[in-house]
Amino acid sequence: MRDRKRNDRKPKQYPRLTHPMVRDNGELRRATWEEALDRAAAGFARTTQEYGADAFGMFSCARSTNEMNYVAQKFTRVVMGTNNVDSCNRTCHAPSVAGLSAAFGSGGGTSSYQEVEETDLIIMWGSNARFAHPIFFQHVLKGIHNGARMYAVDPRRTSTAEWADRWLGLNVGTDIPLAHAVGREIIHAGLANTAFIERATSGYEEYAAEVEPWTLSVAEQVTGVPADAIRELAHAYATAERAQMCWTLGITEHHNATDNVRALINLSLLTGHVGRYGSGLQPLRGQNNVQGGGDMGAIPNRLPGFQDILEPEIRTKFEAAWNTVIQPRYGMNLTEMLDGIERGVLRSVYCIGENPAQSEADCEHTIKRLEMLDHLVVQDIFLTKTAELADVVLPASASWCETEGTATNSERRVQRVRKAISPPGEARDDIAILCDLAARLGHDDWKYADSEEVWNELRAVSPDHYGMTYARLEEHQGIQWPCPSEDRIEPTYLHGRLWEKDPARRGMPAPFGPVKHSPPVDLLDERFPIRMTTGRRLDSYNTGVQSSGFASPMRRGEYIELSPEDAATYGVEAGEEVRISSRRGDVTAPVWIDPGLRPGLAFMTMHFPDEVDTNQLTIEATCPIAGTAEYKATAVRIDKPAVSV
Ligand SMILES: Nc1nc2c(c(=O)[nH]1)N[C@H]1C(S)=C(S)[C@@H](COP(=O)(O)OP(=O)(O)OC[C@H]3O[C@@H](n4cnc5c(=O)[nH]c(N)nc54)[C@H](O)[C@@H]3O)O[C@H]1N2
Ligand SMILES: Nc1nc2c(c(=O)[nH]1)N[C@H]1C(S)=C(S)[C@@H](COP(=O)(O)OP(=O)(O)OC[C@H]3O[C@@H](n4cnc5c(=O)[nH]c(N)nc54)[C@H](O)[C@@H]3O)O[C@H]1N2
Ligand SMILES: [Mo]
């Protein structure tokens, strides 16, 4: 039985922003739109004049529409003249995009939700989709109903794992040893798809040598997963007719996250479970439009349509379309921009729909950095902790019910978003605000009659989106990219080319990534003996801005979740307040006892930072390729707070 004792701390209610604000004498005060826009634009112009275009950075919004992200990145590149634009993709799936791009040349998930219903095997690797992707999970349940087997690979026996045929409860940060042992077992059992490997891949020999030391028993020692469970997973994956490998942050929020992703992709190359109907790789994306934000070019290395900035003919195309000059180099990603603030090179930030003051690892450090900025403009729907630090606050309409546009989900499906109600007070559409700022910065020709006009501008420069008119999106109830033609719908899965017999049509082979195990950076020792991982619950959303204010019988606020064994060892009871310390800070929270946790493993969410600021504990160690932080592995200790006298 799970402990049901409630946390009686009151949730913070975030006020919806209904009018602009500017900072005077250290305080935010109400302002008119004219005043706030003038102030915002003047600050951006000033930092650029003084320090150059690259002193500006844009944090774009993965909650908002494709159209808004298209305009936000265009604002960054054309109006401000820099490629410093990024979004929360950096904190979650940038490693998936990097890993998939390295293997296949494109960063999208390779299959569709429908295929999950018609597959034979579903692996949920580091994903608690039952909580975090409940709509996708309906497709998983249909797949199970249709006879698919399911394996869950997660340190915690999660609500997702409860639906699995088998749960592999590995130690945090041991995914590469586990994947390598699965790969080795497939090879040694003679179950590798040699025809596919020869035809469609490269680097197999190196990969086989890399996995060779990872016998089942060595892997059992390192991962904590029994050898027979590893063998079972290996045989199930290799012998399945169709198999879906799904992963999320258990794989990507690590200092070696891109390597983790490569380790899973390797398994698909070894077995041929990619590039055909029913078999594929699915990184379930995070925020509702984080896939679309990246597709629209709100990332520092790609122009809209995931087109590489370093390719001269791509730049030439966009320079002609936008009548501008695009810098021939990658901009800074979100992690680099935060570093850049501290180094004094990034002086102004335009933050649209992000709350880094609470979402970044080691957030006290992030807050100090944001305070160092010469000019911070925050455009949000609520007065967030980040907005409280801003020089100018601009109230936006909420993308999901107050604006028109499109959004793109994890299966690359672009769907229409509808305006159902008007935004409150003086709040305005994100795109209209961006255009008004552009006008003040010398681009008074930025006028869009509606979101469809933005979309058609994007279609003209992005071959993958060209065939998706608004009318067709409506007719087909959403269309997956790529969609290069107005009279065709492409297959639901990517990389079918790998199965072509004709080498010319098959194209570049997909390389194996010979990656190595690297344990978490935040080491366990006598002072910090507990491995804490962080993540999500069904009833709350990210930093809680959009979900704290609601009353739900499910809502139970922040806890430190411990195994029954650890609770006994530390002599703590359910509901008792304890101090949780890491090498960066400490917080207090009540205890929740979860029998789904193994001894030595603790869990906290990121949902209630105003009650318990979990990210004061987490470590900034980031993946050097993708820039994503190791939110999933913090070393902590637990103490009963001293009784004050
Ligand atoms: N209800 C709800 N849904 C959401 C969100 C939300 O806040 N609330 N946020 C959205 C966003 S932005 C995102 S990115 C997604 C995230 O979706 P998920 O990634 O599914 O969510 P998390 O709970 O962060 O982490 C998933 C699992 O990783 C496991 N894990 C931790 N360490 C390891 C490890 O070393 N190896 C393995 N294999 N697993 C490990 C954790 O135990 C956890 O169960 O959810 C999205 N959906
Ligand atoms: N400890 C720990 N920390 C984590 C993670 C973890 O697993 N553990 N996960 C990380 C992940 S995956 C993510 S994605 C980040 C999330 O980090 P953030 O993106 O910083 O957090 P959110 O709370 O989702 O903030 C989204 C903001 O967008 C605003 N918003 C919503 N709709 C609109 C709109 O239409 N227009 C505008 N202008 N604003 C809008 C909301 O009000 C909110 O303030 O957190 C990361 N932090
Ligand atoms: Mo995310």
mmCIF file of N, CA and C in Angstrom, residues 543-611:
data_model
loop_
_atom_site.group_PDB
_atom_site.id
_atom_site.type_symbol
_atom_site.label_atom_id
_atom_site.label_comp_id
_atom_site.label_asym_id
_atom_site.label_seq_id
_atom_site.Cartn_x
_atom_site.Cartn_y
_atom_site.Cartn_z
ATOM 1 N N THR A 543 7.717 23.113 -14.162
ATOM 2 C CA THR A 543 8.010 23.918 -12.968
ATOM 3 C C THR A 543 6.736 24.333 -12.220
ATOM 4 N N GLY A 544 5.607 23.785 -12.626
ATOM 5 C CA GLY A 544 4.383 23.981 -11.864
ATOM 6 C C GLY A 544 3.645 25.266 -12.182
ATOM 7 N N VAL A 545 4.234 26.111 -13.027
ATOM 8 C CA VAL A 545 3.617 27.405 -13.302
ATOM 9 C C VAL A 545 2.187 27.209 -13.814
ATOM 10 N N GLN A 546 2.040 26.248 -14.728
ATOM 11 C CA GLN A 546 0.733 26.051 -15.334
ATOM 12 C C GLN A 546 -0.134 25.046 -14.586
ATOM 13 N N SER A 547 0.441 24.370 -13.575
ATOM 14 C CA SER A 547 -0.366 23.332 -12.916
ATOM 15 C C SER A 547 -0.513 23.499 -11.408
ATOM 16 N N SER A 548 0.234 24.428 -10.794
ATOM 17 C CA SER A 548 0.157 24.486 -9.321
ATOM 18 C C SER A 548 -1.185 24.940 -8.800
ATOM 19 N N GLY A 549 -1.832 25.782 -9.553
ATOM 20 C CA GLY A 549 -3.006 26.449 -9.002
ATOM 21 C C GLY A 549 -4.254 25.602 -8.958
ATOM 22 N N PHE A 550 -4.229 24.418 -9.532
ATOM 23 C CA PHE A 550 -5.486 23.674 -9.623
ATOM 24 C C PHE A 550 -5.700 22.792 -8.389
ATOM 25 N N ALA A 551 -6.951 22.536 -8.116
ATOM 26 C CA ALA A 551 -7.257 21.668 -6.978
ATOM 27 C C ALA A 551 -7.578 20.290 -7.520
ATOM 28 N N SER A 552 -6.776 19.307 -7.162
ATOM 29 C CA SER A 552 -7.044 17.954 -7.623
ATOM 30 C C SER A 552 -6.890 17.014 -6.450
ATOM 31 N N PRO A 553 -7.739 16.006 -6.389
ATOM 32 C CA PRO A 553 -7.570 15.036 -5.301
ATOM 33 C C PRO A 553 -6.249 14.283 -5.421
ATOM 34 N N MET A 554 -5.633 14.306 -6.627
ATOM 35 C CA MET A 554 -4.370 13.594 -6.820
ATOM 36 C C MET A 554 -3.179 14.392 -6.313
ATOM 37 N N ARG A 555 -3.363 15.703 -6.211
ATOM 38 C CA ARG A 555 -2.225 16.554 -5.936
ATOM 39 C C ARG A 555 -1.680 16.310 -4.531
ATOM 40 N N ARG A 556 -0.384 16.057 -4.448
ATOM 41 C CA ARG A 556 0.152 15.818 -3.108
ATOM 42 C C ARG A 556 1.433 16.583 -2.851
ATOM 43 N N GLY A 557 1.769 17.589 -3.672
ATOM 44 C CA GLY A 557 2.932 18.420 -3.379
ATOM 45 C C GLY A 557 4.232 17.636 -3.412
ATOM 46 N N GLU A 558 5.309 18.277 -2.962
ATOM 47 C CA GLU A 558 6.634 17.659 -3.073
ATOM 48 C C GLU A 558 6.958 16.780 -1.879
ATOM 49 N N TYR A 559 7.596 15.676 -2.183
ATOM 50 C CA TYR A 559 8.106 14.745 -1.171
ATOM 51 C C TYR A 559 9.492 14.292 -1.598
ATOM 52 N N ILE A 560 10.245 13.756 -0.675
ATOM 53 C CA ILE A 560 11.382 12.929 -1.054
ATOM 54 C C ILE A 560 10.883 11.489 -0.935
ATOM 55 N N GLU A 561 10.909 10.786 -2.051
ATOM 56 C CA GLU A 561 10.407 9.413 -2.047
ATOM 57 C C GLU A 561 11.571 8.473 -1.749
ATOM 58 N N LEU A 562 11.361 7.593 -0.762
ATOM 59 C CA LEU A 562 12.401 6.651 -0.323
ATOM 60 C C LEU A 562 11.865 5.225 -0.368
ATOM 61 N N SER A 563 12.784 4.277 -0.441
ATOM 62 C CA SER A 563 12.381 2.870 -0.355
ATOM 63 C C SER A 563 12.021 2.560 1.096
ATOM 64 N N PRO A 564 11.178 1.552 1.324
ATOM 65 C CA PRO A 564 10.844 1.179 2.709
ATOM 66 C C PRO A 564 12.108 0.837 3.498
ATOM 67 N N GLU A 565 13.087 0.199 2.825
ATOM 68 C CA GLU A 565 14.320 -0.205 3.515
ATOM 69 C C GLU A 565 15.093 1.025 3.998
ATOM 70 N N ASP A 566 15.246 2.031 3.103
ATOM 71 C CA ASP A 566 15.995 3.226 3.494
ATOM 72 C C ASP A 566 15.267 3.999 4.592
ATOM 73 N N ALA A 567 13.946 4.044 4.501
ATOM 74 C CA ALA A 567 13.194 4.750 5.548
ATOM 75 C C ALA A 567 13.497 4.105 6.901
ATOM 76 N N ALA A 568 13.552 2.771 6.896
ATOM 77 C CA ALA A 568 13.848 2.069 8.151
ATOM 78 C C ALA A 568 15.284 2.361 8.595
ATOM 79 N N THR A 569 16.226 2.313 7.656
ATOM 80 C CA THR A 569 17.633 2.568 7.990
ATOM 81 C C THR A 569 17.811 3.950 8.606
ATOM 82 N N TYR A 570 17.140 4.940 8.008
ATOM 83 C CA TYR A 570 17.314 6.314 8.502
ATOM 84 C C TYR A 570 16.361 6.640 9.650
ATOM 85 N N GLY A 571 15.517 5.695 9.963
ATOM 86 C CA GLY A 571 14.586 5.902 11.068
ATOM 87 C C GLY A 571 13.593 7.021 10.792
ATOM 88 N N VAL A 572 13.126 7.140 9.555
ATOM 89 C CA VAL A 572 12.149 8.192 9.228
ATOM 90 C C VAL A 572 10.822 7.565 8.838
ATOM 91 N N GLU A 573 9.776 8.322 9.110
ATOM 92 C CA GLU A 573 8.442 7.804 8.814
ATOM 93 C C GLU A 573 7.791 8.606 7.714
ATOM 94 N N ALA A 574 6.785 8.021 7.126
ATOM 95 C CA ALA A 574 6.032 8.715 6.082
ATOM 96 C C ALA A 574 5.517 10.041 6.630
ATOM 97 N N GLY A 575 5.694 11.109 5.867
ATOM 98 C CA GLY A 575 5.192 12.414 6.266
ATOM 99 C C GLY A 575 6.177 13.220 7.090
ATOM 100 N N GLU A 576 7.220 12.576 7.590
ATOM 101 C CA GLU A 576 8.199 13.282 8.433
ATOM 102 C C GLU A 576 9.089 14.179 7.564
ATOM 103 N N GLU A 577 9.334 15.406 8.049
ATOM 104 C CA GLU A 577 10.204 16.331 7.299
ATOM 105 C C GLU A 577 11.666 15.929 7.459
ATOM 106 N N VAL A 578 12.389 15.886 6.356
ATOM 107 C CA VAL A 578 13.832 15.633 6.438
ATOM 108 C C VAL A 578 14.572 16.684 5.623
ATOM 109 N N ARG A 579 15.848 16.820 5.942
ATOM 110 C CA ARG A 579 16.690 17.706 5.133
ATOM 111 C C ARG A 579 17.378 16.854 4.080
ATOM 112 N N ILE A 580 17.336 17.331 2.821
ATOM 113 C CA ILE A 580 18.007 16.625 1.734
ATOM 114 C C ILE A 580 19.133 17.538 1.267
ATOM 115 N N SER A 581 20.377 17.050 1.315
ATOM 116 C CA SER A 581 21.515 17.891 0.930
ATOM 117 C C SER A 581 22.267 17.237 -0.213
ATOM 118 N N SER A 582 22.787 18.101 -1.107
ATOM 119 C CA SER A 582 23.708 17.626 -2.138
ATOM 120 C C SER A 582 24.941 18.510 -2.064
ATOM 121 N N ARG A 583 25.883 18.310 -2.979
ATOM 122 C CA ARG A 583 27.090 19.148 -2.965
ATOM 123 C C ARG A 583 26.786 20.594 -3.346
ATOM 124 N N ARG A 584 25.546 20.895 -3.777
ATOM 125 C CA ARG A 584 25.219 22.260 -4.180
ATOM 126 C C ARG A 584 24.294 23.006 -3.234
ATOM 127 N N GLY A 585 23.479 22.286 -2.497
ATOM 128 C CA GLY A 585 22.555 23.005 -1.624
ATOM 129 C C GLY A 585 21.723 22.041 -0.813
ATOM 130 N N ASP A 586 20.780 22.587 -0.045
ATOM 131 C CA ASP A 586 19.891 21.689 0.689
ATOM 132 C C ASP A 586 18.485 22.245 0.756
ATOM 133 N N VAL A 587 17.534 21.328 0.873
ATOM 134 C CA VAL A 587 16.112 21.679 0.960
ATOM 135 C C VAL A 587 15.491 20.761 2.009
ATOM 136 N N THR A 588 14.291 21.095 2.458
ATOM 137 C CA THR A 588 13.586 20.147 3.324
ATOM 138 C C THR A 588 12.288 19.724 2.646
ATOM 139 N N ALA A 589 11.912 18.481 2.869
ATOM 140 C CA ALA A 589 10.672 17.953 2.291
ATOM 141 C C ALA A 589 10.207 16.783 3.144
ATOM 142 N N PRO A 590 8.896 16.520 3.121
ATOM 143 C CA PRO A 590 8.409 15.346 3.850
ATOM 144 C C PRO A 590 8.744 14.053 3.098
ATOM 145 N N VAL A 591 8.733 12.963 3.823
ATOM 146 C CA VAL A 591 9.078 11.647 3.260
ATOM 147 C C VAL A 591 7.824 10.960 2.718
ATOM 148 N N TRP A 592 7.988 10.313 1.584
ATOM 149 C CA TRP A 592 6.946 9.450 1.006
ATOM 150 C C TRP A 592 7.596 8.091 0.827
ATOM 151 N N ILE A 593 6.949 7.058 1.231
ATOM 152 C CA ILE A 593 7.580 5.736 1.104
ATOM 153 C C ILE A 593 7.008 5.013 -0.116
ATOM 154 N N ASP A 594 7.900 4.669 -1.029
ATOM 155 C CA ASP A 594 7.473 4.039 -2.282
ATOM 156 C C ASP A 594 8.138 2.667 -2.418
ATOM 157 N N PRO A 595 7.363 1.611 -2.331
ATOM 158 C CA PRO A 595 7.944 0.268 -2.460
ATOM 159 C C PRO A 595 8.476 -0.007 -3.870
ATOM 160 N N GLY A 596 8.178 0.881 -4.822
ATOM 161 C CA GLY A 596 8.727 0.742 -6.180
ATOM 162 C C GLY A 596 10.178 1.202 -6.263
ATOM 163 N N LEU A 597 10.706 1.724 -5.156
ATOM 164 C CA LEU A 597 12.116 2.144 -5.139
ATOM 165 C C LEU A 597 12.962 1.071 -4.480
ATOM 166 N N ARG A 598 14.165 0.894 -5.006
ATOM 167 C CA ARG A 598 15.081 -0.056 -4.388
ATOM 168 C C ARG A 598 15.950 0.680 -3.372
ATOM 169 N N PRO A 599 16.526 -0.020 -2.409
ATOM 170 C CA PRO A 599 17.361 0.653 -1.405
ATOM 171 C C PRO A 599 18.471 1.456 -2.077
ATOM 172 N N GLY A 600 18.733 2.643 -1.541
ATOM 173 C CA GLY A 600 19.795 3.479 -2.099
ATOM 174 C C GLY A 600 19.305 4.434 -3.171
ATOM 175 N N LEU A 601 18.039 4.324 -3.548
ATOM 176 C CA LEU A 601 17.498 5.177 -4.615
ATOM 177 C C LEU A 601 16.381 6.060 -4.062
ATOM 178 N N ALA A 602 16.466 7.356 -4.343
ATOM 179 C CA ALA A 602 15.421 8.290 -3.915
ATOM 180 C C ALA A 602 14.895 9.033 -5.137
ATOM 181 N N PHE A 603 13.712 9.633 -4.978
ATOM 182 C CA PHE A 603 13.096 10.331 -6.107
ATOM 183 C C PHE A 603 12.430 11.612 -5.642
ATOM 184 N N MET A 604 12.623 12.679 -6.429
ATOM 185 C CA MET A 604 11.873 13.926 -6.213
ATOM 186 C C MET A 604 11.386 14.426 -7.558
ATOM 187 N N THR A 605 10.368 15.285 -7.538
ATOM 188 C CA THR A 605 9.899 15.884 -8.785
ATOM 189 C C THR A 605 10.513 17.279 -8.920
ATOM 190 N N MET A 606 10.154 17.938 -10.016
ATOM 191 C CA MET A 606 10.569 19.314 -10.259
ATOM 192 C C MET A 606 9.353 20.240 -10.237
ATOM 193 N N HIS A 607 8.219 19.703 -9.742
ATOM 194 C CA HIS A 607 6.940 20.377 -9.984
ATOM 195 C C HIS A 607 6.579 21.473 -8.988
ATOM 196 N N PHE A 608 7.239 21.511 -7.821
ATOM 197 C CA PHE A 608 6.783 22.423 -6.773
ATOM 198 C C PHE A 608 7.938 23.281 -6.261
ATOM 199 N N PRO A 609 8.655 23.960 -7.157
ATOM 200 C CA PRO A 609 9.866 24.664 -6.728
ATOM 201 C C PRO A 609 9.588 25.771 -5.725
ATOM 202 N N ASP A 610 8.347 26.245 -5.655
ATOM 203 C CA ASP A 610 8.060 27.296 -4.672
ATOM 204 C C ASP A 610 7.918 26.716 -3.274
ATOM 205 N N GLU A 611 7.639 25.399 -3.207
ATOM 206 C CA GLU A 611 7.586 24.731 -1.896
ATOM 207 C C GLU A 611 8.942 24.121 -1.571
#
